[in-house]
Amino acid sequence: MIVDDCAAFIEKTMSKYAITLLDGTILKTTIKNEILNKTFPILKNLLKDQIPAGTSFFKQPVVFFRVTENVIITLLTNEKESIILSMFELFSTQFTERLALEYPKTFDNSLGSIAKFSIFSAARQAGPEPIGWWENLDYDIIFKYSTTSLLLLVNEVRGATHRTLNFHPFIADQYLGIIFLFQIENLKEKGKTFDATILIMTDYQFRNIIYKMHTVLEKILNETSDKLIKTFISEFKDNSEAPVSNREPFRKILQEMHKKLKTIPLKY
């Protein structure tokens, strides 16, 4: 795990440290919480000055290093500044890129903040079926939206020969559905495919914002569908019609998608 690797590197030089996120989430620390909490007001004031990633700040015995936009290292040390800077330089070379990918900066007002839930569905022989979903909802509700998302687009484009992004209002619920239609190979019948969808539900009031962000949504949904297809093939082996016995891998992919959506600020 990336955080454990980072911790092992720091511990070669420093014994008292914390690896935290911009919002105060503690990923790893050897500093007592009551002491670490006293450093947060100092850090908060520094961040108001927009300290860029790759910058360190010394107020010894406290030292801060903003590794990425979202990851910060705090040290309690009286070690020489030159030694600390040398360590930070080596640390950056090894871990900055990985940390940026693992812990991207998130925004309070983001696509993720207005996404209520998501469902991955497939039109198998028995009919439309939810394969996995993110957020806990009653199955009846999941099934209702799953069926609707598939039938809407299949009827409209007559199958997902091309991946298709569409938006559908659910007026009675005051929702707007972001629906992405794609195809998965039918493992039981080679050369044939069946339709699948990712549905992201948001409130209808955000429709104008969502329409403006179709390009970034299409990119994220393309990436997510690729992961879902790979996992579907792995889970079902050579029979696409087998009952769903493990929804967890699909839920995790949708959860990752929601985390990605939180890194995309809204465009008003």
PDB file of C-alpha atoms in Angstrom:
ATOM      1  CA  MET A   1       0.000   0.000   0.000  1.00  0.00           C
ATOM      2  CA  ILE A   2       1.318   3.416  -0.987  1.00  0.00           C
ATOM      3  CA  VAL A   3       0.870   4.965   2.489  1.00  0.00           C
ATOM      4  CA  ASP A   4       2.837   2.142   4.135  1.00  0.00           C
ATOM      5  CA  ASP A   5       5.623   2.582   1.576  1.00  0.00           C
ATOM      6  CA  CYS A   6       5.713   6.310   2.312  1.00  0.00           C
ATOM      7  CA  ALA A   7       5.796   5.680   6.057  1.00  0.00           C
ATOM      8  CA  ALA A   8       8.654   3.200   5.753  1.00  0.00           C
ATOM      9  CA  PHE A   9      10.656   5.760   3.761  1.00  0.00           C
ATOM     10  CA  ILE A  10      10.082   8.562   6.286  1.00  0.00           C
ATOM     11  CA  GLU A  11      10.915   6.339   9.250  1.00  0.00           C
ATOM     12  CA  LYS A  12      14.433   5.837   7.910  1.00  0.00           C
ATOM     13  CA  THR A  13      15.094   9.473   8.859  1.00  0.00           C
ATOM     14  CA  MET A  14      12.260  10.716  11.083  1.00  0.00           C
ATOM     15  CA  SER A  15      10.367   9.076  13.914  1.00  0.00           C
ATOM     16  CA  LYS A  16       7.604  11.634  14.505  1.00  0.00           C
ATOM     17  CA  TYR A  17       5.498  12.263  11.409  1.00  0.00           C
ATOM     18  CA  ALA A  18       1.964  12.363  10.015  1.00  0.00           C
ATOM     19  CA  ILE A  19       0.666  11.839   6.497  1.00  0.00           C
ATOM     20  CA  THR A  20      -2.655  13.644   6.079  1.00  0.00           C
ATOM     21  CA  LEU A  21      -5.031  14.886   3.422  1.00  0.00           C
ATOM     22  CA  LEU A  22      -6.056  18.480   2.849  1.00  0.00           C
ATOM     23  CA  ASP A  23      -9.359  17.961   4.668  1.00  0.00           C
ATOM     24  CA  GLY A  24      -7.568  16.692   7.800  1.00  0.00           C
ATOM     25  CA  THR A  25      -7.993  12.973   7.143  1.00  0.00           C
ATOM     26  CA  ILE A  26      -5.111  11.124   8.814  1.00  0.00           C
ATOM     27  CA  LEU A  27      -3.619   8.408   6.630  1.00  0.00           C
ATOM     28  CA  LYS A  28      -0.716   7.499   8.942  1.00  0.00           C
ATOM     29  CA  THR A  29       0.816   9.068  12.034  1.00  0.00           C
ATOM     30  CA  THR A  30       3.252   8.458  14.868  1.00  0.00           C
ATOM     31  CA  ILE A  31       2.365  11.816  16.435  1.00  0.00           C
ATOM     32  CA  LYS A  32      -0.204  11.759  19.232  1.00  0.00           C
ATOM     33  CA  ASN A  33      -3.564  13.102  18.075  1.00  0.00           C
ATOM     34  CA  GLU A  34      -3.727  15.836  20.690  1.00  0.00           C
ATOM     35  CA  ILE A  35      -0.347  17.156  19.521  1.00  0.00           C
ATOM     36  CA  LEU A  36      -1.148  16.738  15.833  1.00  0.00           C
ATOM     37  CA  ASN A  37      -4.427  18.635  16.271  1.00  0.00           C
ATOM     38  CA  LYS A  38      -2.442  21.642  17.520  1.00  0.00           C
ATOM     39  CA  THR A  39      -0.560  21.788  14.215  1.00  0.00           C
ATOM     40  CA  PHE A  40      -3.720  21.958  12.075  1.00  0.00           C
ATOM     41  CA  PRO A  41      -4.464  25.673  12.761  1.00  0.00           C
ATOM     42  CA  ILE A  42      -0.903  26.526  11.667  1.00  0.00           C
ATOM     43  CA  LEU A  43      -1.323  24.446   8.527  1.00  0.00           C
ATOM     44  CA  LYS A  44      -4.717  25.976   7.802  1.00  0.00           C
ATOM     45  CA  ASN A  45      -3.233  29.473   7.880  1.00  0.00           C
ATOM     46  CA  LEU A  46      -0.430  28.404   5.556  1.00  0.00           C
ATOM     47  CA  LEU A  47      -2.863  26.918   3.066  1.00  0.00           C
ATOM     48  CA  LYS A  48      -4.719  30.232   2.918  1.00  0.00           C
ATOM     49  CA  ASP A  49      -1.578  31.587   1.270  1.00  0.00           C
ATOM     50  CA  GLN A  50      -1.907  28.938  -1.447  1.00  0.00           C
ATOM     51  CA  ILE A  51       1.330  27.088  -0.756  1.00  0.00           C
ATOM     52  CA  PRO A  52       1.962  25.137  -3.972  1.00  0.00           C
ATOM     53  CA  ALA A  53       2.617  21.412  -4.135  1.00  0.00           C
ATOM     54  CA  GLY A  54       6.293  20.590  -3.634  1.00  0.00           C
ATOM     55  CA  THR A  55       6.743  23.366  -1.057  1.00  0.00           C
ATOM     56  CA  SER A  56       7.887  22.945   2.549  1.00  0.00           C
ATOM     57  CA  PHE A  57       7.480  25.272   5.530  1.00  0.00           C
ATOM     58  CA  PHE A  58       9.595  25.295   8.699  1.00  0.00           C
ATOM     59  CA  LYS A  59       8.336  26.434  12.080  1.00  0.00           C
ATOM     60  CA  GLN A  60      10.459  24.042  14.086  1.00  0.00           C
ATOM     61  CA  PRO A  61       9.929  21.737  15.731  1.00  0.00           C
ATOM     62  CA  VAL A  62       7.020  21.568  13.259  1.00  0.00           C
ATOM     63  CA  VAL A  63       7.765  21.090   9.562  1.00  0.00           C
ATOM     64  CA  PHE A  64       5.146  20.841   6.811  1.00  0.00           C
ATOM     65  CA  PHE A  65       5.635  19.508   3.294  1.00  0.00           C
ATOM     66  CA  ARG A  66       2.862  19.709   0.710  1.00  0.00           C
ATOM     67  CA  VAL A  67       3.668  16.707  -1.453  1.00  0.00           C
ATOM     68  CA  THR A  68       0.681  17.055  -3.803  1.00  0.00           C
ATOM     69  CA  GLU A  69      -2.392  19.268  -3.943  1.00  0.00           C
ATOM     70  CA  ASN A  70      -4.064  16.949  -1.448  1.00  0.00           C
ATOM     71  CA  VAL A  71      -1.315  15.167   0.548  1.00  0.00           C
ATOM     72  CA  ILE A  72       0.649  16.836   3.348  1.00  0.00           C
ATOM     73  CA  ILE A  73       3.455  15.516   5.549  1.00  0.00           C
ATOM     74  CA  THR A  74       3.938  16.961   9.032  1.00  0.00           C
ATOM     75  CA  LEU A  75       7.146  16.345  10.961  1.00  0.00           C
ATOM     76  CA  LEU A  76       8.092  17.003  14.566  1.00  0.00           C
ATOM     77  CA  THR A  77      11.850  17.324  14.479  1.00  0.00           C
ATOM     78  CA  ASN A  78      14.855  19.473  15.318  1.00  0.00           C
ATOM     79  CA  GLU A  79      16.925  17.948  12.545  1.00  0.00           C
ATOM     80  CA  LYS A  80      18.917  20.266  10.279  1.00  0.00           C
ATOM     81  CA  GLU A  81      16.930  21.903   7.520  1.00  0.00           C
ATOM     82  CA  SER A  82      19.315  20.632   4.848  1.00  0.00           C
ATOM     83  CA  ILE A  83      18.772  17.018   5.893  1.00  0.00           C
ATOM     84  CA  ILE A  84      14.991  17.442   5.919  1.00  0.00           C
ATOM     85  CA  LEU A  85      14.966  19.076   2.482  1.00  0.00           C
ATOM     86  CA  SER A  86      17.143  16.308   1.108  1.00  0.00           C
ATOM     87  CA  MET A  87      14.685  13.727   2.429  1.00  0.00           C
ATOM     88  CA  PHE A  88      11.729  15.595   0.915  1.00  0.00           C
ATOM     89  CA  GLU A  89      13.468  15.715  -2.453  1.00  0.00           C
ATOM     90  CA  LEU A  90      14.041  11.965  -2.484  1.00  0.00           C
ATOM     91  CA  PHE A  91      10.523  11.365  -1.202  1.00  0.00           C
ATOM     92  CA  SER A  92       9.032  13.450  -4.017  1.00  0.00           C
ATOM     93  CA  THR A  93      10.944  11.534  -6.657  1.00  0.00           C
ATOM     94  CA  GLN A  94       9.619   8.224  -5.406  1.00  0.00           C
ATOM     95  CA  PHE A  95       6.081   8.978  -4.302  1.00  0.00           C
ATOM     96  CA  THR A  96       4.592  12.220  -5.672  1.00  0.00           C
ATOM     97  CA  GLU A  97       3.115  10.719  -8.835  1.00  0.00           C
ATOM     98  CA  ARG A  98       1.661   7.702  -7.018  1.00  0.00           C
ATOM     99  CA  LEU A  99       0.153   9.821  -4.241  1.00  0.00           C
ATOM    100  CA  ALA A 100      -1.396  12.228  -6.735  1.00  0.00           C
ATOM    101  CA  LEU A 101      -3.123   9.325  -8.465  1.00  0.00           C
ATOM    102  CA  GLU A 102      -4.218   7.616  -5.245  1.00  0.00           C
ATOM    103  CA  TYR A 103      -5.357  10.766  -3.427  1.00  0.00           C
ATOM    104  CA  PRO A 104      -6.421  13.423  -5.943  1.00  0.00           C
ATOM    105  CA  LYS A 105      -7.674  16.745  -4.667  1.00  0.00           C
ATOM    106  CA  THR A 106     -11.424  16.779  -4.154  1.00  0.00           C
ATOM    107  CA  PHE A 107     -13.883  19.672  -4.201  1.00  0.00           C
ATOM    108  CA  ASP A 108     -16.929  20.419  -2.050  1.00  0.00           C
ATOM    109  CA  ASN A 109     -18.821  21.489  -5.157  1.00  0.00           C
ATOM    110  CA  SER A 110     -18.010  18.679  -7.562  1.00  0.00           C
ATOM    111  CA  LEU A 111     -19.717  16.221  -9.856  1.00  0.00           C
ATOM    112  CA  GLY A 112     -19.376  13.734  -7.021  1.00  0.00           C
ATOM    113  CA  SER A 113     -21.150  16.034  -4.585  1.00  0.00           C
ATOM    114  CA  ILE A 114     -24.329  16.014  -6.682  1.00  0.00           C
ATOM    115  CA  ALA A 115     -24.248  12.316  -7.683  1.00  0.00           C
ATOM    116  CA  LYS A 116     -26.778  10.509  -5.477  1.00  0.00           C
ATOM    117  CA  PHE A 117     -26.135   6.885  -6.495  1.00  0.00           C
ATOM    118  CA  SER A 118     -25.140   4.759  -9.488  1.00  0.00           C
ATOM    119  CA  ILE A 119     -26.191   1.408 -10.974  1.00  0.00           C
ATOM    120  CA  PHE A 120     -24.476  -0.958 -13.419  1.00  0.00           C
ATOM    121  CA  SER A 121     -27.054  -2.979 -15.371  1.00  0.00           C
ATOM    122  CA  ALA A 122     -27.048  -5.570 -18.124  1.00  0.00           C
ATOM    123  CA  ALA A 123     -29.752  -6.797 -20.522  1.00  0.00           C
ATOM    124  CA  ARG A 124     -29.247 -10.525 -20.187  1.00  0.00           C
ATOM    125  CA  GLN A 125     -31.469 -13.323 -21.493  1.00  0.00           C
ATOM    126  CA  ALA A 126     -33.795 -13.142 -18.489  1.00  0.00           C
ATOM    127  CA  GLY A 127     -34.212  -9.406 -19.040  1.00  0.00           C
ATOM    128  CA  PRO A 128     -32.712  -6.174 -17.658  1.00  0.00           C
ATOM    129  CA  GLU A 129     -30.904  -6.758 -14.389  1.00  0.00           C
ATOM    130  CA  PRO A 130     -28.883  -4.643 -11.937  1.00  0.00           C
ATOM    131  CA  ILE A 131     -25.450  -6.254 -11.575  1.00  0.00           C
ATOM    132  CA  GLY A 132     -23.946  -3.844  -9.044  1.00  0.00           C
ATOM    133  CA  TRP A 133     -24.697  -0.496  -7.455  1.00  0.00           C
ATOM    134  CA  TRP A 134     -23.181   2.121  -5.174  1.00  0.00           C
ATOM    135  CA  GLU A 135     -25.071   3.405  -2.128  1.00  0.00           C
ATOM    136  CA  ASN A 136     -27.552   1.400  -0.099  1.00  0.00           C
ATOM    137  CA  LEU A 137     -31.048   1.491  -1.604  1.00  0.00           C
ATOM    138  CA  ASP A 138     -33.947  -0.949  -1.564  1.00  0.00           C
ATOM    139  CA  TYR A 139     -33.606  -3.542  -4.301  1.00  0.00           C
ATOM    140  CA  ASP A 140     -37.035  -2.607  -5.696  1.00  0.00           C
ATOM    141  CA  ILE A 141     -35.808   0.942  -6.303  1.00  0.00           C
ATOM    142  CA  ILE A 142     -32.552  -0.299  -7.812  1.00  0.00           C
ATOM    143  CA  PHE A 143     -34.431  -2.669 -10.125  1.00  0.00           C
ATOM    144  CA  LYS A 144     -36.849   0.050 -11.210  1.00  0.00           C
ATOM    145  CA  TYR A 145     -34.110   2.459 -12.289  1.00  0.00           C
ATOM    146  CA  SER A 146     -31.970  -0.326 -13.726  1.00  0.00           C
ATOM    147  CA  THR A 147     -34.779  -1.510 -16.006  1.00  0.00           C
ATOM    148  CA  THR A 148     -35.695   2.032 -17.016  1.00  0.00           C
ATOM    149  CA  SER A 149     -32.118   3.006 -17.884  1.00  0.00           C
ATOM    150  CA  LEU A 150     -31.702   0.023 -20.183  1.00  0.00           C
ATOM    151  CA  LEU A 151     -35.072   0.194 -21.895  1.00  0.00           C
ATOM    152  CA  LEU A 152     -34.820   3.925 -22.511  1.00  0.00           C
ATOM    153  CA  LEU A 153     -31.605   3.830 -24.475  1.00  0.00           C
ATOM    154  CA  VAL A 154     -32.004   0.448 -26.127  1.00  0.00           C
ATOM    155  CA  ASN A 155     -35.290   1.618 -27.610  1.00  0.00           C
ATOM    156  CA  GLU A 156     -33.745   4.924 -28.628  1.00  0.00           C
ATOM    157  CA  VAL A 157     -30.540   3.751 -30.322  1.00  0.00           C
ATOM    158  CA  ARG A 158     -31.455   0.107 -31.030  1.00  0.00           C
ATOM    159  CA  GLY A 159     -28.538  -1.357 -29.174  1.00  0.00           C
ATOM    160  CA  ALA A 160     -25.207  -0.003 -28.103  1.00  0.00           C
ATOM    161  CA  THR A 161     -23.267  -0.429 -31.342  1.00  0.00           C
ATOM    162  CA  HIS A 162     -21.529   2.756 -30.275  1.00  0.00           C
ATOM    163  CA  ARG A 163     -21.134   3.868 -26.690  1.00  0.00           C
ATOM    164  CA  THR A 164     -23.797   6.456 -25.996  1.00  0.00           C
ATOM    165  CA  LEU A 165     -24.184   9.109 -23.302  1.00  0.00           C
ATOM    166  CA  ASN A 166     -27.670  10.397 -22.673  1.00  0.00           C
ATOM    167  CA  PHE A 167     -29.645  12.301 -20.050  1.00  0.00           C
ATOM    168  CA  HIS A 168     -33.136  11.371 -18.932  1.00  0.00           C
ATOM    169  CA  PRO A 169     -35.422  13.238 -16.522  1.00  0.00           C
ATOM    170  CA  PHE A 170     -37.294  11.226 -13.914  1.00  0.00           C
ATOM    171  CA  ILE A 171     -39.853  13.963 -13.346  1.00  0.00           C
ATOM    172  CA  ALA A 172     -41.903  12.214 -10.663  1.00  0.00           C
ATOM    173  CA  ASP A 173     -38.803  11.862  -8.473  1.00  0.00           C
ATOM    174  CA  GLN A 174     -37.235  15.183  -9.531  1.00  0.00           C
ATOM    175  CA  TYR A 175     -34.138  13.272 -10.681  1.00  0.00           C
ATOM    176  CA  LEU A 176     -31.951  13.515 -13.757  1.00  0.00           C
ATOM    177  CA  GLY A 177     -30.402  10.264 -14.929  1.00  0.00           C
ATOM    178  CA  ILE A 178     -26.971  10.305 -16.582  1.00  0.00           C
ATOM    179  CA  ILE A 179     -27.106   7.105 -18.652  1.00  0.00           C
ATOM    180  CA  PHE A 180     -24.144   5.569 -20.486  1.00  0.00           C
ATOM    181  CA  LEU A 181     -24.920   2.656 -22.810  1.00  0.00           C
ATOM    182  CA  PHE A 182     -22.250   0.184 -23.962  1.00  0.00           C
ATOM    183  CA  GLN A 183     -21.878  -3.467 -24.928  1.00  0.00           C
ATOM    184  CA  ILE A 184     -20.401  -6.564 -23.302  1.00  0.00           C
ATOM    185  CA  GLU A 185     -19.449  -9.702 -25.178  1.00  0.00           C
ATOM    186  CA  ASN A 186     -21.809 -12.624 -24.565  1.00  0.00           C
ATOM    187  CA  LEU A 187     -19.384 -15.236 -23.260  1.00  0.00           C
ATOM    188  CA  LYS A 188     -21.815 -18.077 -23.900  1.00  0.00           C
ATOM    189  CA  GLU A 189     -22.442 -17.161 -27.542  1.00  0.00           C
ATOM    190  CA  LYS A 190     -19.271 -15.998 -29.237  1.00  0.00           C
ATOM    191  CA  GLY A 191     -19.669 -13.066 -31.588  1.00  0.00           C
ATOM    192  CA  LYS A 192     -22.797 -11.827 -29.859  1.00  0.00           C
ATOM    193  CA  THR A 193     -23.111  -8.985 -27.397  1.00  0.00           C
ATOM    194  CA  PHE A 194     -25.685  -7.590 -25.032  1.00  0.00           C
ATOM    195  CA  ASP A 195     -26.388  -4.080 -23.824  1.00  0.00           C
ATOM    196  CA  ALA A 196     -25.249  -2.674 -20.494  1.00  0.00           C
ATOM    197  CA  THR A 197     -25.631   0.707 -18.811  1.00  0.00           C
ATOM    198  CA  ILE A 198     -24.132   2.843 -16.090  1.00  0.00           C
ATOM    199  CA  LEU A 199     -26.720   5.098 -14.504  1.00  0.00           C
ATOM    200  CA  ILE A 200     -25.644   8.025 -12.332  1.00  0.00           C
ATOM    201  CA  MET A 201     -28.551   9.735 -10.649  1.00  0.00           C
ATOM    202  CA  THR A 202     -28.558  13.394  -9.683  1.00  0.00           C
ATOM    203  CA  ASP A 203     -31.202  15.983  -8.825  1.00  0.00           C
ATOM    204  CA  TYR A 204     -33.103  17.492 -11.736  1.00  0.00           C
ATOM    205  CA  GLN A 205     -32.174  21.010 -10.592  1.00  0.00           C
ATOM    206  CA  PHE A 206     -28.569  20.374 -11.712  1.00  0.00           C
ATOM    207  CA  ARG A 207     -29.504  19.596 -15.330  1.00  0.00           C
ATOM    208  CA  ASN A 208     -27.907  22.734 -16.843  1.00  0.00           C
ATOM    209  CA  ILE A 209     -24.612  22.062 -15.068  1.00  0.00           C
ATOM    210  CA  ILE A 210     -24.642  18.402 -16.096  1.00  0.00           C
ATOM    211  CA  TYR A 211     -25.300  19.236 -19.750  1.00  0.00           C
ATOM    212  CA  LYS A 212     -22.243  21.521 -19.803  1.00  0.00           C
ATOM    213  CA  MET A 213     -20.028  18.744 -18.429  1.00  0.00           C
ATOM    214  CA  HIS A 214     -20.893  15.991 -20.880  1.00  0.00           C
ATOM    215  CA  THR A 215     -17.321  15.727 -22.203  1.00  0.00           C
ATOM    216  CA  VAL A 216     -15.689  14.951 -18.854  1.00  0.00           C
ATOM    217  CA  LEU A 217     -18.604  12.675 -17.938  1.00  0.00           C
ATOM    218  CA  GLU A 218     -18.146  10.733 -21.156  1.00  0.00           C
ATOM    219  CA  LYS A 219     -14.437  10.285 -20.431  1.00  0.00           C
ATOM    220  CA  ILE A 220     -15.029   8.992 -16.880  1.00  0.00           C
ATOM    221  CA  LEU A 221     -17.866   6.715 -17.971  1.00  0.00           C
ATOM    222  CA  ASN A 222     -15.765   5.270 -20.778  1.00  0.00           C
ATOM    223  CA  GLU A 223     -13.020   4.423 -18.286  1.00  0.00           C
ATOM    224  CA  THR A 224     -15.533   2.961 -15.823  1.00  0.00           C
ATOM    225  CA  SER A 225     -17.250   0.820 -18.465  1.00  0.00           C
ATOM    226  CA  ASP A 226     -13.879  -0.638 -19.490  1.00  0.00           C
ATOM    227  CA  LYS A 227     -13.283  -1.700 -15.872  1.00  0.00           C
ATOM    228  CA  LEU A 228     -16.798  -3.115 -15.535  1.00  0.00           C
ATOM    229  CA  ILE A 229     -16.450  -5.155 -18.725  1.00  0.00           C
ATOM    230  CA  LYS A 230     -13.117  -6.600 -17.585  1.00  0.00           C
ATOM    231  CA  THR A 231     -14.540  -7.486 -14.173  1.00  0.00           C
ATOM    232  CA  PHE A 232     -17.735  -8.929 -15.673  1.00  0.00           C
ATOM    233  CA  ILE A 233     -15.729 -11.262 -17.911  1.00  0.00           C
ATOM    234  CA  SER A 234     -13.559 -12.279 -14.953  1.00  0.00           C
ATOM    235  CA  GLU A 235     -16.523 -12.915 -12.621  1.00  0.00           C
ATOM    236  CA  PHE A 236     -18.697 -14.805 -15.090  1.00  0.00           C
ATOM    237  CA  LYS A 237     -15.898 -16.727 -16.821  1.00  0.00           C
ATOM    238  CA  ASP A 238     -17.502 -18.419 -19.860  1.00  0.00           C
ATOM    239  CA  ASN A 239     -21.202 -17.940 -19.014  1.00  0.00           C
ATOM    240  CA  SER A 240     -22.655 -14.436 -19.162  1.00  0.00           C
ATOM    241  CA  GLU A 241     -26.043 -15.717 -18.022  1.00  0.00           C
ATOM    242  CA  ALA A 242     -24.853 -17.189 -14.716  1.00  0.00           C
ATOM    243  CA  PRO A 243     -26.522 -15.799 -11.560  1.00  0.00           C
ATOM    244  CA  VAL A 244     -24.767 -12.898  -9.863  1.00  0.00           C
ATOM    245  CA  SER A 245     -23.054 -14.343  -6.789  1.00  0.00           C
ATOM    246  CA  ASN A 246     -20.645 -11.508  -6.020  1.00  0.00           C
ATOM    247  CA  ARG A 247     -21.643  -7.879  -6.536  1.00  0.00           C
ATOM    248  CA  GLU A 248     -18.777  -6.436  -4.489  1.00  0.00           C
ATOM    249  CA  PRO A 249     -16.232  -5.996  -7.353  1.00  0.00           C
ATOM    250  CA  PHE A 250     -18.807  -3.992  -9.323  1.00  0.00           C
ATOM    251  CA  ARG A 251     -19.732  -1.902  -6.287  1.00  0.00           C
ATOM    252  CA  LYS A 252     -16.059  -1.040  -5.766  1.00  0.00           C
ATOM    253  CA  ILE A 253     -15.660   0.100  -9.370  1.00  0.00           C
ATOM    254  CA  LEU A 254     -18.699   2.364  -9.037  1.00  0.00           C
ATOM    255  CA  GLN A 255     -17.360   3.684  -5.736  1.00  0.00           C
ATOM    256  CA  GLU A 256     -14.048   4.500  -7.447  1.00  0.00           C
ATOM    257  CA  MET A 257     -16.005   6.322 -10.138  1.00  0.00           C
ATOM    258  CA  HIS A 258     -17.741   8.458  -7.490  1.00  0.00           C
ATOM    259  CA  LYS A 259     -14.358   9.298  -5.953  1.00  0.00           C
ATOM    260  CA  LYS A 260     -13.188  10.382  -9.396  1.00  0.00           C
ATOM    261  CA  LEU A 261     -16.298  12.538  -9.807  1.00  0.00           C
ATOM    262  CA  LYS A 262     -15.372  14.357  -6.584  1.00  0.00           C
ATOM    263  CA  THR A 263     -12.164  15.560  -8.250  1.00  0.00           C
ATOM    264  CA  ILE A 264     -14.131  17.385 -10.969  1.00  0.00           C
ATOM    265  CA  PRO A 265     -15.306  20.863  -9.821  1.00  0.00           C
ATOM    266  CA  LEU A 266     -18.694  22.010 -11.055  1.00  0.00           C
ATOM    267  CA  LYS A 267     -18.850  24.509 -13.902  1.00  0.00           C
ATOM    268  CA  TYR A 268     -21.668  26.971 -13.320  1.00  0.00           C
TER     269      TYR A 268
END
